[in-house]
XYZ file of C-alpha atoms in Angstrom:
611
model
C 105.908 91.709 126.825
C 105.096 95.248 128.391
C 102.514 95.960 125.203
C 101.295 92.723 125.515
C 100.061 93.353 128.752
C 98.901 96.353 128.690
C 96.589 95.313 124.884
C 95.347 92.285 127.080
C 94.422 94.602 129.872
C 92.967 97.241 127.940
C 90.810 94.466 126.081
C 89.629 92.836 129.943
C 89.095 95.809 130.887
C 87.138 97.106 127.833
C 85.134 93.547 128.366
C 84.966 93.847 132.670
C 83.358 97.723 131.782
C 80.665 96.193 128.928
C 79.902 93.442 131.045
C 79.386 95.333 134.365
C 77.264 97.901 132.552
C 75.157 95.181 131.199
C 74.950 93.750 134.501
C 74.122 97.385 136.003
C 71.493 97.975 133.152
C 70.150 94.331 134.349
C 70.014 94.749 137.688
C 68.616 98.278 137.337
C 65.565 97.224 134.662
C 65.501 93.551 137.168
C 64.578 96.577 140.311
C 62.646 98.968 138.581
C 60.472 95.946 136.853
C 59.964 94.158 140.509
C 59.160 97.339 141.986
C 56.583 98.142 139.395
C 55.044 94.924 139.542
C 54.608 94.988 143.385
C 53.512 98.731 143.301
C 50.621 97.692 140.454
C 49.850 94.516 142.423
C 49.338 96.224 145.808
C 47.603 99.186 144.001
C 45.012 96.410 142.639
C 44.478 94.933 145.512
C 43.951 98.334 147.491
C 41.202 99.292 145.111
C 40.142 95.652 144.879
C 39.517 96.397 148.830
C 38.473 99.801 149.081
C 36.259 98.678 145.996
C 34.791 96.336 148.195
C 34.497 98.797 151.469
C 32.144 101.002 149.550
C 29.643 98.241 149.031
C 29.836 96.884 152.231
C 29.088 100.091 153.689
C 26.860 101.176 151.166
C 24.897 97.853 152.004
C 24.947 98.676 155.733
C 23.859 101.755 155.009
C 20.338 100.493 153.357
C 20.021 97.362 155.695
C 20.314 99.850 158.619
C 23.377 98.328 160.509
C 25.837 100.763 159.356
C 26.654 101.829 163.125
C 28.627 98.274 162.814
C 31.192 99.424 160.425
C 33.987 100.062 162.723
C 33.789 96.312 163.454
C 34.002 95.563 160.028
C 37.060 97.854 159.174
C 38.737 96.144 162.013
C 38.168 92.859 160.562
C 39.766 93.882 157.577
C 42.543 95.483 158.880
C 43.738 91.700 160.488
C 43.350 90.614 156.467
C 47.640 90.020 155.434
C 49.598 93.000 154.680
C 47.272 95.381 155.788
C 48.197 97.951 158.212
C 45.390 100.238 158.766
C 41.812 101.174 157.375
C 39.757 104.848 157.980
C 37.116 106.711 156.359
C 36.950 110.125 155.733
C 33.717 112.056 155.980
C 33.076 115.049 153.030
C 31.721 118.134 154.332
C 28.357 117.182 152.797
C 28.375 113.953 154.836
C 29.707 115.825 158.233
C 26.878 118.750 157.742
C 24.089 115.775 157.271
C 25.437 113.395 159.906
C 28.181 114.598 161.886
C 31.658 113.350 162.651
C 30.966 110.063 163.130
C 32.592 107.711 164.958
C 36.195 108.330 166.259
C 35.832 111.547 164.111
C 35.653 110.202 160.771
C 37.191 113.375 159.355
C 39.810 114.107 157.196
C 43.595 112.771 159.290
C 45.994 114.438 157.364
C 46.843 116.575 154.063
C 46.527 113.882 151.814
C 42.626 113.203 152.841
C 42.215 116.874 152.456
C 43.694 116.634 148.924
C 41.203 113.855 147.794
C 38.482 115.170 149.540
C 38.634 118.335 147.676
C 39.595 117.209 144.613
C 37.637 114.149 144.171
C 40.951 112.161 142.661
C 42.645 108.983 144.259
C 45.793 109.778 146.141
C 48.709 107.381 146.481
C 51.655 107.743 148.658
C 54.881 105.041 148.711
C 57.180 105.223 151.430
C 59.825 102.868 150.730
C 63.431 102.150 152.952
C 65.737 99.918 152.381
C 66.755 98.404 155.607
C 63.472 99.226 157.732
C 59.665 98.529 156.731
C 58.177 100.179 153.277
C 54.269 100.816 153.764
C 52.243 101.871 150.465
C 48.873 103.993 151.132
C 46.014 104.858 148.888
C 43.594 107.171 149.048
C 40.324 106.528 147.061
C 37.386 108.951 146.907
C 33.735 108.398 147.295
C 31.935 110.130 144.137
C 28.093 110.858 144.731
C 26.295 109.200 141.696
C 22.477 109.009 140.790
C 23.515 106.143 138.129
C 23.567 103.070 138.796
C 21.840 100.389 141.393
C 21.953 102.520 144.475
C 20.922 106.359 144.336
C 22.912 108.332 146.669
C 21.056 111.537 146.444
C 18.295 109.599 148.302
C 20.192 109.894 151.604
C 22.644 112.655 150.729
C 19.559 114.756 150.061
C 22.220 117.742 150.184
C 24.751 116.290 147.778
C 25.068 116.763 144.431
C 25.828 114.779 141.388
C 29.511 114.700 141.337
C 30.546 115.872 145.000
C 32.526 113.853 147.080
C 31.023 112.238 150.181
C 33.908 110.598 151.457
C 37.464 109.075 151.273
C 38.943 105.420 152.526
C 42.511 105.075 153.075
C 43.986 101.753 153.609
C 47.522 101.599 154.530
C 49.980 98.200 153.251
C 53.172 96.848 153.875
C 54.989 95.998 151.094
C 57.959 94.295 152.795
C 56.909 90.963 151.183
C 57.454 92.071 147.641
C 60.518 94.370 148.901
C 61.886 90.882 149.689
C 61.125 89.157 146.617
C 62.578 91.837 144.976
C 65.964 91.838 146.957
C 66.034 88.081 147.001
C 65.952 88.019 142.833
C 67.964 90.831 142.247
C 70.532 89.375 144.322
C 70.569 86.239 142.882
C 70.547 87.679 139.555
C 73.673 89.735 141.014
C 75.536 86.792 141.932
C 75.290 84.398 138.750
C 75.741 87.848 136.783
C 78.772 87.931 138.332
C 80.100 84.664 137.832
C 79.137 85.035 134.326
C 81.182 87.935 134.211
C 84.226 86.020 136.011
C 83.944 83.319 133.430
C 83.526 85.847 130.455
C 86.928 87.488 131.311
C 88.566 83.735 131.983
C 87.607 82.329 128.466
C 88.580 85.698 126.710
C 92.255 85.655 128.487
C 92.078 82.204 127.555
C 91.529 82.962 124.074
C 93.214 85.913 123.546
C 96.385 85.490 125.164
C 97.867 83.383 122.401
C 96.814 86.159 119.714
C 97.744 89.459 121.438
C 101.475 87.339 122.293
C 101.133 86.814 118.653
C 100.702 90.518 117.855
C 103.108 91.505 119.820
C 105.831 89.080 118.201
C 104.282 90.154 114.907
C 104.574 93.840 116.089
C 108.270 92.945 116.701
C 109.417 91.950 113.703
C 107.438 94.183 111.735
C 109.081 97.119 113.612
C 112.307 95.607 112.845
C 111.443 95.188 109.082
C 110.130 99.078 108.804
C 113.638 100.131 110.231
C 115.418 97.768 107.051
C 116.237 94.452 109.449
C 114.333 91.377 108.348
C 115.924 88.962 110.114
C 114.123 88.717 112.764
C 111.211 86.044 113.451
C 108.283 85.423 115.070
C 108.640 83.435 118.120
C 106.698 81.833 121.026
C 103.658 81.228 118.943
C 101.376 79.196 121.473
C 98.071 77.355 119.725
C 97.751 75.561 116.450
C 96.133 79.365 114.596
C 99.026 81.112 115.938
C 101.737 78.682 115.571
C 100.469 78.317 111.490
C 100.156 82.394 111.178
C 104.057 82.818 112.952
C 104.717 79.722 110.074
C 103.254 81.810 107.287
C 105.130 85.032 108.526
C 108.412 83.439 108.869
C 108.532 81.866 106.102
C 107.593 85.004 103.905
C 109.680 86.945 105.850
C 112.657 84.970 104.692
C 112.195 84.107 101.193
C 112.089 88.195 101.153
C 115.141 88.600 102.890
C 116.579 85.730 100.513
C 115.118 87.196 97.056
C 115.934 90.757 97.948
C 119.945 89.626 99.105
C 119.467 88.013 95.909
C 118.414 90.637 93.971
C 120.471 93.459 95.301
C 123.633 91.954 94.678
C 123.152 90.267 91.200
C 121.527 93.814 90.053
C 124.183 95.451 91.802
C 126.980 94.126 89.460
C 125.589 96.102 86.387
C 126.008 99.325 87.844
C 128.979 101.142 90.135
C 129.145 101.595 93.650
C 125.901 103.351 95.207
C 125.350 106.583 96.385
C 124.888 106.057 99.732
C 124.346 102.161 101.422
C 120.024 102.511 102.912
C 119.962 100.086 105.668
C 116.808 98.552 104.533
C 117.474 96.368 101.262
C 114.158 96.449 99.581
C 114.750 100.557 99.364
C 118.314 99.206 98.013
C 116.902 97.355 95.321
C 114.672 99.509 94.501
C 116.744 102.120 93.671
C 118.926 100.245 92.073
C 116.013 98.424 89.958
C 115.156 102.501 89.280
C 118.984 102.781 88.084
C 118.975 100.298 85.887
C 115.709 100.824 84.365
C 117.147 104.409 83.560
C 120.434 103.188 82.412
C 118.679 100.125 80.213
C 116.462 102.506 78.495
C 119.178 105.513 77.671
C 121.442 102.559 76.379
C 118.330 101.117 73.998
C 117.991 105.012 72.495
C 121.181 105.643 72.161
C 121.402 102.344 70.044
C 119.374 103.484 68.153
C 121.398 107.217 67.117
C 122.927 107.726 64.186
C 126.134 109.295 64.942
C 128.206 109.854 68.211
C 127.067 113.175 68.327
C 123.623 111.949 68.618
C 125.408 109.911 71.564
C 126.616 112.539 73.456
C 124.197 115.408 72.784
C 121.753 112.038 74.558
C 124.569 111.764 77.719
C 124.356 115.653 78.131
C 120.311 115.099 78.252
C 120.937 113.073 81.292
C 123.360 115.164 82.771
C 121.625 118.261 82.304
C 117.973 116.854 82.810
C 118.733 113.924 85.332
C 121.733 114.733 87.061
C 120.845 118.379 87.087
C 124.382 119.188 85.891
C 124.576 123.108 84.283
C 128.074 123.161 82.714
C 130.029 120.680 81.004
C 132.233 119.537 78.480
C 132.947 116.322 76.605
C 136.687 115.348 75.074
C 137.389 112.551 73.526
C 140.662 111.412 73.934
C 142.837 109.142 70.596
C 145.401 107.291 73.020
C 147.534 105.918 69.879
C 147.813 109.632 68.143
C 147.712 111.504 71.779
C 145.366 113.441 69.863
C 142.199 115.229 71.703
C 139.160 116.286 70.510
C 136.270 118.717 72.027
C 133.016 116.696 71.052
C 130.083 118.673 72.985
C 130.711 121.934 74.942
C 127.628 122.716 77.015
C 128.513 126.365 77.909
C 131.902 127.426 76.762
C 135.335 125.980 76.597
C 137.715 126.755 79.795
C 140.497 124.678 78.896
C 142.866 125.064 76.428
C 142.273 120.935 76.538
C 143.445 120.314 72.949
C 146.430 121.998 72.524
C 148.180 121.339 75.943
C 146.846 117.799 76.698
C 144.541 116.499 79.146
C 146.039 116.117 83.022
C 142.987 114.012 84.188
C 143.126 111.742 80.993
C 147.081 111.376 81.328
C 147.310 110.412 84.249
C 144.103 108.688 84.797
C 142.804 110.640 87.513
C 140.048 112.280 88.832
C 141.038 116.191 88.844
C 139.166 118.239 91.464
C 140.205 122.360 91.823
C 138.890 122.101 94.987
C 141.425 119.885 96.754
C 144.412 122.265 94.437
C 143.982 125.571 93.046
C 145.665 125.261 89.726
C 145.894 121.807 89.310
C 145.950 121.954 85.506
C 147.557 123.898 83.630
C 145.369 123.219 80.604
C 142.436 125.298 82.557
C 143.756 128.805 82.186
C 140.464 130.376 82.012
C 138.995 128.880 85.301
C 139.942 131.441 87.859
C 135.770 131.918 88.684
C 134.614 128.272 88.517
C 135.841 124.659 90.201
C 136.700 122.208 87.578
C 136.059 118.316 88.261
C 137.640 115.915 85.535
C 136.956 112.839 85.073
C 138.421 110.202 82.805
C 136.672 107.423 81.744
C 138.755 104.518 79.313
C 135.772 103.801 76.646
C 138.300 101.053 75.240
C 142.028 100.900 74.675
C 142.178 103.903 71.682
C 139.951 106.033 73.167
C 138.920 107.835 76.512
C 135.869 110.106 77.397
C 136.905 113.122 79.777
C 134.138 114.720 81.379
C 134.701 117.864 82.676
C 132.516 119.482 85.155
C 132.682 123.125 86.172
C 130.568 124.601 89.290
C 130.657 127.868 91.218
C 130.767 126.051 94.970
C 132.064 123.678 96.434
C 129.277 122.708 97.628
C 128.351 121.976 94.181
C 131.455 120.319 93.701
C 130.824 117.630 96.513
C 127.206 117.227 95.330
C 129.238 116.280 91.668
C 131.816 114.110 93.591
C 128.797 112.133 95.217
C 127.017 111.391 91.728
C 130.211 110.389 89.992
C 128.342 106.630 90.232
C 125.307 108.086 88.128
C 127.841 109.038 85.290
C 129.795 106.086 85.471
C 126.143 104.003 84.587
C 125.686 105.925 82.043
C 128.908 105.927 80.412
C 129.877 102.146 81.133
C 126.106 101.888 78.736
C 127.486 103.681 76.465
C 130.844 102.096 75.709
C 130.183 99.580 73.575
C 127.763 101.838 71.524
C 130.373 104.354 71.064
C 133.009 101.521 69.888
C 130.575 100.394 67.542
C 129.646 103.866 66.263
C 133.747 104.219 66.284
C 134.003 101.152 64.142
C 131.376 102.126 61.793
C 132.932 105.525 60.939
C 135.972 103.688 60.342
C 134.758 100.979 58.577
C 132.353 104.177 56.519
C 135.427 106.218 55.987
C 137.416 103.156 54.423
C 134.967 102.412 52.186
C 135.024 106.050 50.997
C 138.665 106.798 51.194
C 141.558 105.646 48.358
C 144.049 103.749 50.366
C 146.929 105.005 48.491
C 146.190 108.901 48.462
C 143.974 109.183 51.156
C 141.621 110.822 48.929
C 137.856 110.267 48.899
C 137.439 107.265 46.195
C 134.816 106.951 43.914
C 131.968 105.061 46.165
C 132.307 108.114 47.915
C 131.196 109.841 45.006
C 128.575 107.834 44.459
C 126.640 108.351 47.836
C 127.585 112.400 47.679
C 127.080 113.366 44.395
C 122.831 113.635 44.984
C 123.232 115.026 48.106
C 125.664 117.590 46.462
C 123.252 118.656 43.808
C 120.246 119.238 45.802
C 122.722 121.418 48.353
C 124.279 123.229 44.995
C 120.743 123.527 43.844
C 119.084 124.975 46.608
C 122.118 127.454 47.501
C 122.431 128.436 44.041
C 125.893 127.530 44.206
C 128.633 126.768 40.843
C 130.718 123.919 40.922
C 133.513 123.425 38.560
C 134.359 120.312 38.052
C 138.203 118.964 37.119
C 138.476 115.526 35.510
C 142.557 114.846 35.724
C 144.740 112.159 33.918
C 148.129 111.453 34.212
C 149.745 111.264 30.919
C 151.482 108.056 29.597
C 150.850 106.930 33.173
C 150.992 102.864 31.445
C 154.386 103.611 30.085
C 155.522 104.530 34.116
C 154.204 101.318 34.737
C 155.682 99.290 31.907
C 159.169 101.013 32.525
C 159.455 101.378 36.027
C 156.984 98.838 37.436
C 153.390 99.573 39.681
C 155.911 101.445 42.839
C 156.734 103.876 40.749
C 153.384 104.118 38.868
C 152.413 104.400 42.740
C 154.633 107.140 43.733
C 153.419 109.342 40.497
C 149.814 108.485 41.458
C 150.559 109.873 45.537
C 152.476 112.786 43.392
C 149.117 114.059 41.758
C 147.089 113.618 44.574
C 149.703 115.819 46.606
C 149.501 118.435 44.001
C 145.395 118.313 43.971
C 145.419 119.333 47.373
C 148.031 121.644 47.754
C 146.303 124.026 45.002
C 142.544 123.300 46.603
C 140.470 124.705 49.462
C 139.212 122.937 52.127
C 135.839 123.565 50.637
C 136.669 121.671 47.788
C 136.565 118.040 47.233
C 139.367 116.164 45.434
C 138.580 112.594 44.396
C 140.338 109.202 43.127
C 137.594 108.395 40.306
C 139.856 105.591 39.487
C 143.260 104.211 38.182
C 144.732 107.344 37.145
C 142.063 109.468 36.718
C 141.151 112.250 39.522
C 137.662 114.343 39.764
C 138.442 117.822 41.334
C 134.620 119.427 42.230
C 135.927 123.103 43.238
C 133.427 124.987 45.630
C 131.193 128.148 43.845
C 133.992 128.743 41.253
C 133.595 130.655 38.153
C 134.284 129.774 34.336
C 137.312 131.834 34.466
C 138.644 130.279 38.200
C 138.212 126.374 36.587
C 140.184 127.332 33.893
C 142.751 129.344 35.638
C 142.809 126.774 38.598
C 143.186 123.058 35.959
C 146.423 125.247 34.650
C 148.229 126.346 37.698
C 147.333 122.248 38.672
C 148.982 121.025 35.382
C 152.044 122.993 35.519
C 152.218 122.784 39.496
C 152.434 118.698 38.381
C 154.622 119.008 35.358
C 157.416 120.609 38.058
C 156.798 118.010 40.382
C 159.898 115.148 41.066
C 158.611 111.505 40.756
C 160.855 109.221 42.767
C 162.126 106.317 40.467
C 164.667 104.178 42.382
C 168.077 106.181 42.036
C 166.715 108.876 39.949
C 163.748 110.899 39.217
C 161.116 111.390 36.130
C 159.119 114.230 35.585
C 155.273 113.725 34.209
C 152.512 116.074 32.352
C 149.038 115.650 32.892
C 145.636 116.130 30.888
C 142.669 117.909 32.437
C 139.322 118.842 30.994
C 136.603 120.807 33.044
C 132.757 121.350 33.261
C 131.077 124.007 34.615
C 127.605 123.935 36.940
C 124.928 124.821 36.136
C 125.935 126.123 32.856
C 126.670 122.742 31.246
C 124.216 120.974 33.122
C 121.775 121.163 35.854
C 123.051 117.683 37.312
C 126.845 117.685 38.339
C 126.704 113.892 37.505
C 126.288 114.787 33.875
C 129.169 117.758 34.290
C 131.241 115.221 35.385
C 130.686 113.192 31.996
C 131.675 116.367 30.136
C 134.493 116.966 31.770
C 135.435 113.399 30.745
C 134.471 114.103 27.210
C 136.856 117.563 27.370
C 139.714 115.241 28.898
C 139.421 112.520 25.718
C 139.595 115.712 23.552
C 142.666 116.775 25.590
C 144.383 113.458 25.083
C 143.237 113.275 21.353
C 144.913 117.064 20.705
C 148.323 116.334 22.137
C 147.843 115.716 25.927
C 149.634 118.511 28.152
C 147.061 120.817 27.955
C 143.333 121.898 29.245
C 140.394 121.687 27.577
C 137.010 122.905 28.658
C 134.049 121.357 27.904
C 131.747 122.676 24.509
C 128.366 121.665 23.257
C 130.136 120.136 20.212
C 131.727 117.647 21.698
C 128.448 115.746 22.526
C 128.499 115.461 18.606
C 132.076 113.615 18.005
């Protein structure tokens, strides 16, 4: 109510100031316009007179009764407002014809002044509370022009001198009085003007500045985060509709933004810190989950999880402002861990000694216990802060974060919210990138060996050119067959055929490198495609394969069998400048190895293409 006040009496005020200088402006103008106007009406009327005087005397003066013009001043001098009347001889006049009577010579310095200079003289004397005379003082010009010739009796005058002066003294009380009389009238209805000015403005401003300063109220309130408040004590039908409007926008925003920060709310974790005022809330988290919406719609659209992860380093790097980290990912069912994206360098020895933070779901933080893990043996300089994150009931995530402060450390433990967004986004996508790989490997992968099977083959083998091509690498390629493999079958039954099958695919990769790539083509048959290998290294490797075999122990229910097998090889890019077609010669070399007694190796030559 204190504002109030004071904005209403700041605004009186302001009006009680415009309107008293308006009325001082008035009154002023209303004095100077009344004294003017009596000052110009007295002045005409003095010249009117003295005017008048002149003739008369003038007329005296030729009729020969001038010696009669004291009587005649006298008369004039009983004429209203008229104090006194005197002439004022020039020199010229005085040398010609003396003093006249009751010395008609100059009174004073102001009938020197016009006597000498010939101009008219005026003099106000004005008091407020006692009379207020005005006096003029009007020279008489000697002038051959005209009716009368004055040089004919002022035969020592000159065109131009001045004979003479008449002064006539008025009161101007009457018009002081007027004056007073309107100005104070004016005063008093100025005044009541005023009075009823300042009424109808409290009148009409009261019920908008108690307005304002209910509106002020809750406005405050609503800057500081609170609206719940209302405007109250709205008084007139504008007001009362304005506090309507307020209120009721006031709380369908306190409504929609309740609304809106908990139903947003539930897609993210718990906020950073709680900001009293809810539309900041909800704002930030709108920001949140605009930033979490549009990292999960990218990632959906990656190709692999590494895609995926290098992406959630981005944000930790770019967003978070994280320097050094590392991503694990965690196989629950094997207890099997693997390092997926190392931002700096690897401090713990993660894989080999298990994850603390990931076994025992917990956040790990050096800074609450030196030591903690035992994995971390290279993090004597830095603060390590794990965190484990289930991305669905095979896998975990572990982040681990590694700072220099712990300061920095805090600031990590604060943001831990951030990461969780982003990671909770990214479950589903990294299940389904999971699933795909699984699904992907399947499809490529024999079931019974675990060998890549011949699909695999099929969407590798152009890629594998254009690599072998552009390296300038040799391939040798191996096409194996088991011999008799349908009598196993016939005489044992498809388990045994099965074990003998496993048996060759055991030997493939025992006598292989990891750079080489063993395949199922199909049934029986296996395609070996050995890594920049020579003529003499294909031939040398198919034999130590086929005799490696022929040692080899096939289970066969209570005893064991012993099997040869048949290989023929290709080499690239001597037979051929496409490995698909090296692969069909190696087939041809293993029909010619079958056809010549099986047990042996047979490498492919030109003149088989014409059997």
């Amino acid at each position: 109510m204190g504002v109030n006040m004071q904005t209403k009496n700041k605004i009186i005020f302001l009006v009680i100031f415009i309107t008293f200088s308006m009325f001082v402006l008035l009154i002023a103008n209303l004095i100077y316009n009344f004294r003017d106007y009596g000052v110009k009406n007295i002045d005409a009327k003095a010249q009117a007179l003295a005017k008048t005087i002149e003739h008369s005397l003038t007329s005296q003066m030729v009729t020969g009764v001038i010696e009669n013009r004291e009587l005649f001043l006298s008369q004039l001098e009983d004429l209203p407002n008229i104090d006194k009347i005197w002439l004022s001889r020039g020199k010229d006049v005085v040398d010609m014809f003396g003093i006249g009577f009751n010395n008609e010579i100059a009174r004073d310095a102001v009938d020197n002044e016009v006597l000498q200079t010939g101009q008219t003289k005026r003099v106000i004397t004005e008091n407020i509370f006692s009379k207020s005379h005005y006096r003029i003082t009007i020279p008489y010009i000697a002038t051959s022009q005209g009716k009368i010739d004055c040089m004919k009796c002022h035969t020592n005058a000159k065109e131009g001198d001045t004979l003479g002066a008449i002064t006539i003294t008025m009161s101007i009380d009457d018009s002081k009085e007027v004056g007073i009389t309107t100005v104070t009238h004016t005063a008093v209805i100025a005044l009541i003007l005023m009075l009823i000015i300042v009424f109808l403005i409290n009148f009409l401003i009261s019920p908008f500045l108690s307005l304002f300063d209910e509106i002020k109220k809750v406005m405050n309130k609503a800057q500081s985060g609170d609206y719940s408040y209302r405007v109250e004590n709205a008084q007139g039908k504008e007001a009362k509709d304005v506090a309507s409007w307020i209120n009721g926008l006031l709380e369908k925003l306190e409504i929609t933004l309740d609304a809106i920060d908990s139903k947003i709310s539930i897609f993210l974790s718990d906020n950073l810190s709680e900001e009293k005022d809810h539309l900041i809330n909800v704002k930030n988290t709108v920001d949140r989950l605009s930033d979490v919406y549009r990292f999960r719609k990218t990632i959906e659209y990656d190709e692999s999880l590494e895609e995926i992860y290098l992406r959630l380093a981005h944000v930790l790097k770019d967003k978070l402002n994280i320097k050094n980290f590392n991503f694990f990912e965690s196989d629950t069912v094997n207890n099997k861990i693997e390092v997926v994206y190392t931002q700096k360098q690897m401090y713990c020895n993660i894989v080999e000694t298990g994850c603390r933070a990931d076994r025992t779901n917990t956040i790990i933080d050096s800074t609450q216990f030196k030591n903690v893990c035992s994995s971390c043996d290279k993090c004597d300089d830095v603060n390590y802060f794990c965190i484990p994150y289930s991305i669905s009931n095979e896998l975990d995530l572990i982040v681990s974060i590694y700072t220099d402060s712990v300061k920095e450390t805090q600031r990590i433990r604060e943001i831990i919210p951030y990461i969780q967004d982003y990671i909770d986004s990214a479950k589903t996508v990294i299940v389904s990138k999971k699933l795909m790989n699984i699904l992907e490997l399947n499809a490529r992968t024999d079931p019974l060996t675990g060998l890549f099977n011949r699909k695999y083959l099929e969407d590798s083998i152009s890629k594998i050119t254009a690599q072998a091509t552009r390296a300038d690498i040799k391939f040798g390629v191996l096409m194996v067959d088991i011999d008799h493999f349908k009598l196993v079958n016939d005489t044992y039954g498809h388990d045994i055929g099965d074990n003998a099958i496993k048996i060759v695919a055991e030997t493939l990769e025992e006598n292989t490198r990891e750079s080489d790539i063993v395949i199922r083509f199909g049934g029986e048959e296996f395609i070996v495609l050995l890594y920049n290998c020579d003529e003499k290294s294909v031939e040398s490797l198919a034999l130590k394969i086929k005799e490696a075999f022929a040692l080899k122990k096939i289970p066969a229910g209570t005893t064991t069998i012993s099997k040869t097998m048949s290989v023929g090889t290709s080499l690239y890019p001597k037979d051929s400048s496409n490995i698909r077609d090296c692969i069909k010669y190696a087939d041809l070399a293993l029909y010619e190895a079958k056809e010549t007694g099986r047990n042996k190796v047979v490498a492919f030559k030109p003149e088989l293409l014409k059997q």
